[in-house]
PDB file of C-alpha atoms in Angstrom:
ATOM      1  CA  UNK A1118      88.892 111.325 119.780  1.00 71.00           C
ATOM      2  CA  UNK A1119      86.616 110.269 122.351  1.00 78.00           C
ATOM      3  CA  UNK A1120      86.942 107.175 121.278  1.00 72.00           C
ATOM      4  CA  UNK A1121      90.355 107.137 122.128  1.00 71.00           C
ATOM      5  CA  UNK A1122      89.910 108.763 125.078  1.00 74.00           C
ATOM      6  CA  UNK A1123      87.709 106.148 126.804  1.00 75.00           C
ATOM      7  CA  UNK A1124      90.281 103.219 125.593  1.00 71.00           C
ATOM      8  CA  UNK A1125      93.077 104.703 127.172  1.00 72.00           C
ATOM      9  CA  UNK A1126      91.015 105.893 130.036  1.00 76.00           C
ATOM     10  CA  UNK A1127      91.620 103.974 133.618  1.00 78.00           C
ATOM     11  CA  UNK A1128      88.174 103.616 133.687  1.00 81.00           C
ATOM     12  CA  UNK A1129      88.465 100.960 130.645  1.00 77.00           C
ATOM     13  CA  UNK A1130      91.078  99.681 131.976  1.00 73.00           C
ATOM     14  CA  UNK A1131      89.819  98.369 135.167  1.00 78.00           C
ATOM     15  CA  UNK A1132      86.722  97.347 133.125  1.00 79.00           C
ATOM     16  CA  UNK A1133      89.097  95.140 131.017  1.00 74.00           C
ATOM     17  CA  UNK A1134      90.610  93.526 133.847  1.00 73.00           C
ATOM     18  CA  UNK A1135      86.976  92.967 135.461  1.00 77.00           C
ATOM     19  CA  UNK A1136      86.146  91.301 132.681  1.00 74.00           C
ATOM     20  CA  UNK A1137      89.346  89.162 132.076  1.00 71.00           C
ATOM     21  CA  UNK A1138      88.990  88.011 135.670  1.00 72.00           C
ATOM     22  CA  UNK A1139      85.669  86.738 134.806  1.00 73.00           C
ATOM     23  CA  UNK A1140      86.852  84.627 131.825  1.00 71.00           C
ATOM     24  CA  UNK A1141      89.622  83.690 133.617  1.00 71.00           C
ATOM     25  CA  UNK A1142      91.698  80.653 131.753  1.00 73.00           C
ATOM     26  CA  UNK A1143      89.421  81.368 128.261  1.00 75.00           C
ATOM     27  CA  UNK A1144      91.026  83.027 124.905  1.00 76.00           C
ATOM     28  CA  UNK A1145      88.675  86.246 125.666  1.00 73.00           C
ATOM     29  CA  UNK A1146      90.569  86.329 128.954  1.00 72.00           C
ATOM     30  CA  UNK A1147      94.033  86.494 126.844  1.00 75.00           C
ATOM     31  CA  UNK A1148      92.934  88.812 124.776  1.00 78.00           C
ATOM     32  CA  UNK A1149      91.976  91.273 127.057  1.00 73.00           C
ATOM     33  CA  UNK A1150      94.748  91.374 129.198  1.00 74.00           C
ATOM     34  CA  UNK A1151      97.192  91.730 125.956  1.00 78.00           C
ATOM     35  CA  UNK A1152      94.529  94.735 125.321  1.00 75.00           C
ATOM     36  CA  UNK A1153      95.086  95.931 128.652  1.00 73.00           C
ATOM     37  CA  UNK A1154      98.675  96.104 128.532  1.00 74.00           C
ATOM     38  CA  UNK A1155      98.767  97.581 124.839  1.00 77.00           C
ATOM     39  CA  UNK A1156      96.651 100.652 126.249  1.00 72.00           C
ATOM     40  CA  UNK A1157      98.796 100.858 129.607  1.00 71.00           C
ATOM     41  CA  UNK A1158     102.194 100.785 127.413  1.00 75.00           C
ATOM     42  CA  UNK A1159     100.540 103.735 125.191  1.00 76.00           C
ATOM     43  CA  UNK A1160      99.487 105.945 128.087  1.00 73.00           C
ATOM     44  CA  UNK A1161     103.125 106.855 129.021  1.00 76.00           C
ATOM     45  CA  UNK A1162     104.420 107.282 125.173  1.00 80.00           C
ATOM     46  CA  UNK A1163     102.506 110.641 124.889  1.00 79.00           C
ATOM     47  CA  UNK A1164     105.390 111.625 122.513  1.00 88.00           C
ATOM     48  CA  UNK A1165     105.451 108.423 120.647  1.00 88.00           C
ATOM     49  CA  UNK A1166     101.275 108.283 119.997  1.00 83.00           C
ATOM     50  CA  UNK A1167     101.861 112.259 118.857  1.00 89.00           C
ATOM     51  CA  UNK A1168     104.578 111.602 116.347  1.00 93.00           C
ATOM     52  CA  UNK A1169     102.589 107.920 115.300  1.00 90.00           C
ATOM     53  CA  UNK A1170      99.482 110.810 114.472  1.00 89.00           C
ATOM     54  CA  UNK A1171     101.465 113.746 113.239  1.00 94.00           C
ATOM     55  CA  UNK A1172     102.844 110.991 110.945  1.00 96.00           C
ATOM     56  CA  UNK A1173      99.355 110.080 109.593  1.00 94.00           C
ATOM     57  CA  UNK A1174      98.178 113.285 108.918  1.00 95.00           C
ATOM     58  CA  UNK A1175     100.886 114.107 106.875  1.00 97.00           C
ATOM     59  CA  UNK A1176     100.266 110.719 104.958  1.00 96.00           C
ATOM     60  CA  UNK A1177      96.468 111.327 104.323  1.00 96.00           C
ATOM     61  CA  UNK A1178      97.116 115.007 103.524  1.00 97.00           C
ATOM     62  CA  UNK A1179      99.807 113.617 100.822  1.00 97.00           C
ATOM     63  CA  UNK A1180      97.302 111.515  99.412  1.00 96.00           C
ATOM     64  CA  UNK A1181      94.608 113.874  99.396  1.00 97.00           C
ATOM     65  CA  UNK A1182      97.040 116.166  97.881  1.00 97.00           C
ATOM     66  CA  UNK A1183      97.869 113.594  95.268  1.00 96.00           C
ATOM     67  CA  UNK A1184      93.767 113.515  94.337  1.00 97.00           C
ATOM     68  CA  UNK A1185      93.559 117.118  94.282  1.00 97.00           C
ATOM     69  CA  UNK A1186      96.653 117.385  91.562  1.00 97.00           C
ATOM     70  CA  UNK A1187      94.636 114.864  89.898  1.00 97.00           C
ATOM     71  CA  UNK A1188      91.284 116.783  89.776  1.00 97.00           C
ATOM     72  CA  UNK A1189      93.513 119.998  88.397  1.00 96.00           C
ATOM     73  CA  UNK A1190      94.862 117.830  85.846  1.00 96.00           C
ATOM     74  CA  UNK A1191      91.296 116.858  84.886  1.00 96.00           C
ATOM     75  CA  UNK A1192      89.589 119.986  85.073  1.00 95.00           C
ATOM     76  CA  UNK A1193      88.009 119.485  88.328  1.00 95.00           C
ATOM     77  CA  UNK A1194      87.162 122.988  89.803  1.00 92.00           C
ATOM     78  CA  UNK A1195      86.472 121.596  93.730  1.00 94.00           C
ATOM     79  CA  UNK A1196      88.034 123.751  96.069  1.00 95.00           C
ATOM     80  CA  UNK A1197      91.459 121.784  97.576  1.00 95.00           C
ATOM     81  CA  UNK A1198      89.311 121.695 101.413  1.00 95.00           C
ATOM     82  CA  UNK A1199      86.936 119.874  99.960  1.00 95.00           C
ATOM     83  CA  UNK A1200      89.500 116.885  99.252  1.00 97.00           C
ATOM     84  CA  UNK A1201      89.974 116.953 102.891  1.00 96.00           C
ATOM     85  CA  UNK A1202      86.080 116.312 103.651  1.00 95.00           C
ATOM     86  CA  UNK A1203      85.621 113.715 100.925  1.00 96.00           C
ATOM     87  CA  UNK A1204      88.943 111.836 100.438  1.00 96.00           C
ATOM     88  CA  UNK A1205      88.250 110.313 104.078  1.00 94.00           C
ATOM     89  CA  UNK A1206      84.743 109.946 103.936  1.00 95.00           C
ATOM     90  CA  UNK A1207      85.727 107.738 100.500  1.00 95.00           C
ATOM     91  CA  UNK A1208      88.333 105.839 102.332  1.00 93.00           C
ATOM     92  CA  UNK A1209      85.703 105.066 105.195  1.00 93.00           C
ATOM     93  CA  UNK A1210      83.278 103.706 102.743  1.00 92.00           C
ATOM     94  CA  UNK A1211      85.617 101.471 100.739  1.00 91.00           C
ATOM     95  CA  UNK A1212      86.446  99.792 103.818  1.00 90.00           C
ATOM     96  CA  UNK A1213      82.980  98.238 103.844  1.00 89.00           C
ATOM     97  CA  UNK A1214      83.766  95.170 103.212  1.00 87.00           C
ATOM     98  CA  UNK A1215      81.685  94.590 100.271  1.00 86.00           C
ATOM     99  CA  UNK A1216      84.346  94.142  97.827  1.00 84.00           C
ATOM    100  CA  UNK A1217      87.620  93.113  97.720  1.00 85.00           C
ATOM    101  CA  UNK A1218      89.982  95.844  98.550  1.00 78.00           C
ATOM    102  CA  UNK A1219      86.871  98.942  98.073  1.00 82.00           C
ATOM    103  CA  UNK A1220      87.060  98.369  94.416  1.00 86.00           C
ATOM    104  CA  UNK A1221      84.570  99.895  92.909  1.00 89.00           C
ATOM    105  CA  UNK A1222      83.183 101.040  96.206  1.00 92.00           C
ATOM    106  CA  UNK A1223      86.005 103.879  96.536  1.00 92.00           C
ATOM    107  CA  UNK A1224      85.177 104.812  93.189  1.00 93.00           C
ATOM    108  CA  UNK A1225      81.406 105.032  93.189  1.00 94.00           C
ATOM    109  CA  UNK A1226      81.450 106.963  96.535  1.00 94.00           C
ATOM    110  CA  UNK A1227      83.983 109.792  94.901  1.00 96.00           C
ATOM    111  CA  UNK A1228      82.315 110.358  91.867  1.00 96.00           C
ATOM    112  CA  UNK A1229      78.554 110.405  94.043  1.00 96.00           C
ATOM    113  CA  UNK A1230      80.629 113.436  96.644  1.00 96.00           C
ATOM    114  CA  UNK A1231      82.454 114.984  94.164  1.00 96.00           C
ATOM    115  CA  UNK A1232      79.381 115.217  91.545  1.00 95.00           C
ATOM    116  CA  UNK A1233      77.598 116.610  95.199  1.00 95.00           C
ATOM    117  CA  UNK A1234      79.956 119.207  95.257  1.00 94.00           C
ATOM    118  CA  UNK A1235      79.677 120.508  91.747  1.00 92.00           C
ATOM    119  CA  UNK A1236      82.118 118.398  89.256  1.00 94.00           C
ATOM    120  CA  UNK A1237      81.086 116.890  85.766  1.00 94.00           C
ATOM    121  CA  UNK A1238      79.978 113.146  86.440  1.00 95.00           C
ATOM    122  CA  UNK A1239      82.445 112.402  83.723  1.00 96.00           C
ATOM    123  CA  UNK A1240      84.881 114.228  85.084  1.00 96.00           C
ATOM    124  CA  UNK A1241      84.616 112.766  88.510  1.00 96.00           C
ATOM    125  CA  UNK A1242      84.718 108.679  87.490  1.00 96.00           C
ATOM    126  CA  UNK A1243      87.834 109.699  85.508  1.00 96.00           C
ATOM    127  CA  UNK A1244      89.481 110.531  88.450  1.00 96.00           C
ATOM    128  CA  UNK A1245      88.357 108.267  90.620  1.00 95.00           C
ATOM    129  CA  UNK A1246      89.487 106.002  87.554  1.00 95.00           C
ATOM    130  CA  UNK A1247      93.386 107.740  87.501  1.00 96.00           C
ATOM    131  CA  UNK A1248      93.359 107.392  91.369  1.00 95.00           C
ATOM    132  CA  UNK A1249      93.190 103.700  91.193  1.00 93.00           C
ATOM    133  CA  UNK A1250      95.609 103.607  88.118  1.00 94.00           C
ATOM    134  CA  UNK A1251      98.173 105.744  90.281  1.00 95.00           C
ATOM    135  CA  UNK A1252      97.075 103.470  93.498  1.00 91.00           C
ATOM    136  CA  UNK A1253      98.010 100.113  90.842  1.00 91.00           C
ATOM    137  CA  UNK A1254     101.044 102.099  90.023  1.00 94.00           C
ATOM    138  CA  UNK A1255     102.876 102.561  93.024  1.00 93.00           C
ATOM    139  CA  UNK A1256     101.696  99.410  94.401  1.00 91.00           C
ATOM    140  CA  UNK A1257     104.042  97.440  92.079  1.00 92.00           C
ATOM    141  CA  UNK A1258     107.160  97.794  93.571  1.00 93.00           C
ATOM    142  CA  UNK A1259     105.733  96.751  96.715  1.00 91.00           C
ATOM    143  CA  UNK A1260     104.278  93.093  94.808  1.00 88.00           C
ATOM    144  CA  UNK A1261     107.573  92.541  92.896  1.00 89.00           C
ATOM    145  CA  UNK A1262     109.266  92.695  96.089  1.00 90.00           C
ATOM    146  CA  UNK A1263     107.013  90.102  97.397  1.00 88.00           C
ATOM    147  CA  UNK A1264     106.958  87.761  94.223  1.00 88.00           C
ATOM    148  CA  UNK A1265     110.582  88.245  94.448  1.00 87.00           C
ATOM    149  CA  UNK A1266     111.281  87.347  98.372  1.00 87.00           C
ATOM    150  CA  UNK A1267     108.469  84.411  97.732  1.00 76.00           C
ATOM    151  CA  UNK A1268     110.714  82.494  94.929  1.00 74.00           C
ATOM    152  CA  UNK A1269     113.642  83.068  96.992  1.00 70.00           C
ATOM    153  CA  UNK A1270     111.792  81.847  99.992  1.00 68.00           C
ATOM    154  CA  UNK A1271     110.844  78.438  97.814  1.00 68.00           C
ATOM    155  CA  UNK A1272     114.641  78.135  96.641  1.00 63.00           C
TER     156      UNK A1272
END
């Protein structure tokens, strides 16, 4: 939130045009200035930036929903607010890029929080083992799509 704050700010706005004015006619010059106007366009879409995060919360509390029926379906006995403490923190860690797409890093980081929180070690890697097979799963239509639009694409 702060975060956010500060890049929206004026304040880091006039910093960005400082420093494009001091690279002027450079890439780093372009690049802030399209940074600059991206912020300045956001500031007056207060409704658009709400809906664009309403819209994510409901998305992450879907998917931490979809690990929770998981964990019931398992045998899992970790209260349903802990999902929403250790779903993200998992999703934080598996974008370390370490491996390719957090695989195996997604994994190893539920079953360490989830085991931290009181589940069967077993118990935890087999969900964190269905997650990625429903992850695989609903990815598919998404790849067949674009196999399918590639062939056309080379026809």
């Amino acid at each position: 939130v702060a975060g956010t704050l500060i890049f929206f700010s004026p304040l880091f706005t006039r910093l960005m045009q400082k420093t494009a004015h001091r690279y002027q006619g450079t890439r780093v010059r372009a690049f802030l200035l399209e940074t600059v106007k991206i912020c300045q366009s956001y500031r007056s879409a207060h409704r658009d930036v709400f809906v664009a995060i309403l819209l994510t919360l409901v998305a992450q509390s879907l998917v931490i929903l979809v690990y929770y029926t998981l964990a019931i379906g398992l045998g899992i006995a970790v209260p349903l607010g802990s999902y929403f403490v250790i779903v993200p923190v998992v999703f934080l860690v598996a974008s370390i890029p370490v491996s390719v797409g957090g695989l195996g890093v997604r994994e190893g980081a539920l079953v360490v929080l989830l085991t931290a929180s009181g589940a069967d070690k077993h118990a935890a890697t087999a969900l964190s083992f269905s997650y990625l097979l429903v992850l695989l799963i609903t990815s598919l239509p998404g790849g067949l799509v674009f196999l399918l639009s590639k062939r056309d694409a080379r026809k």
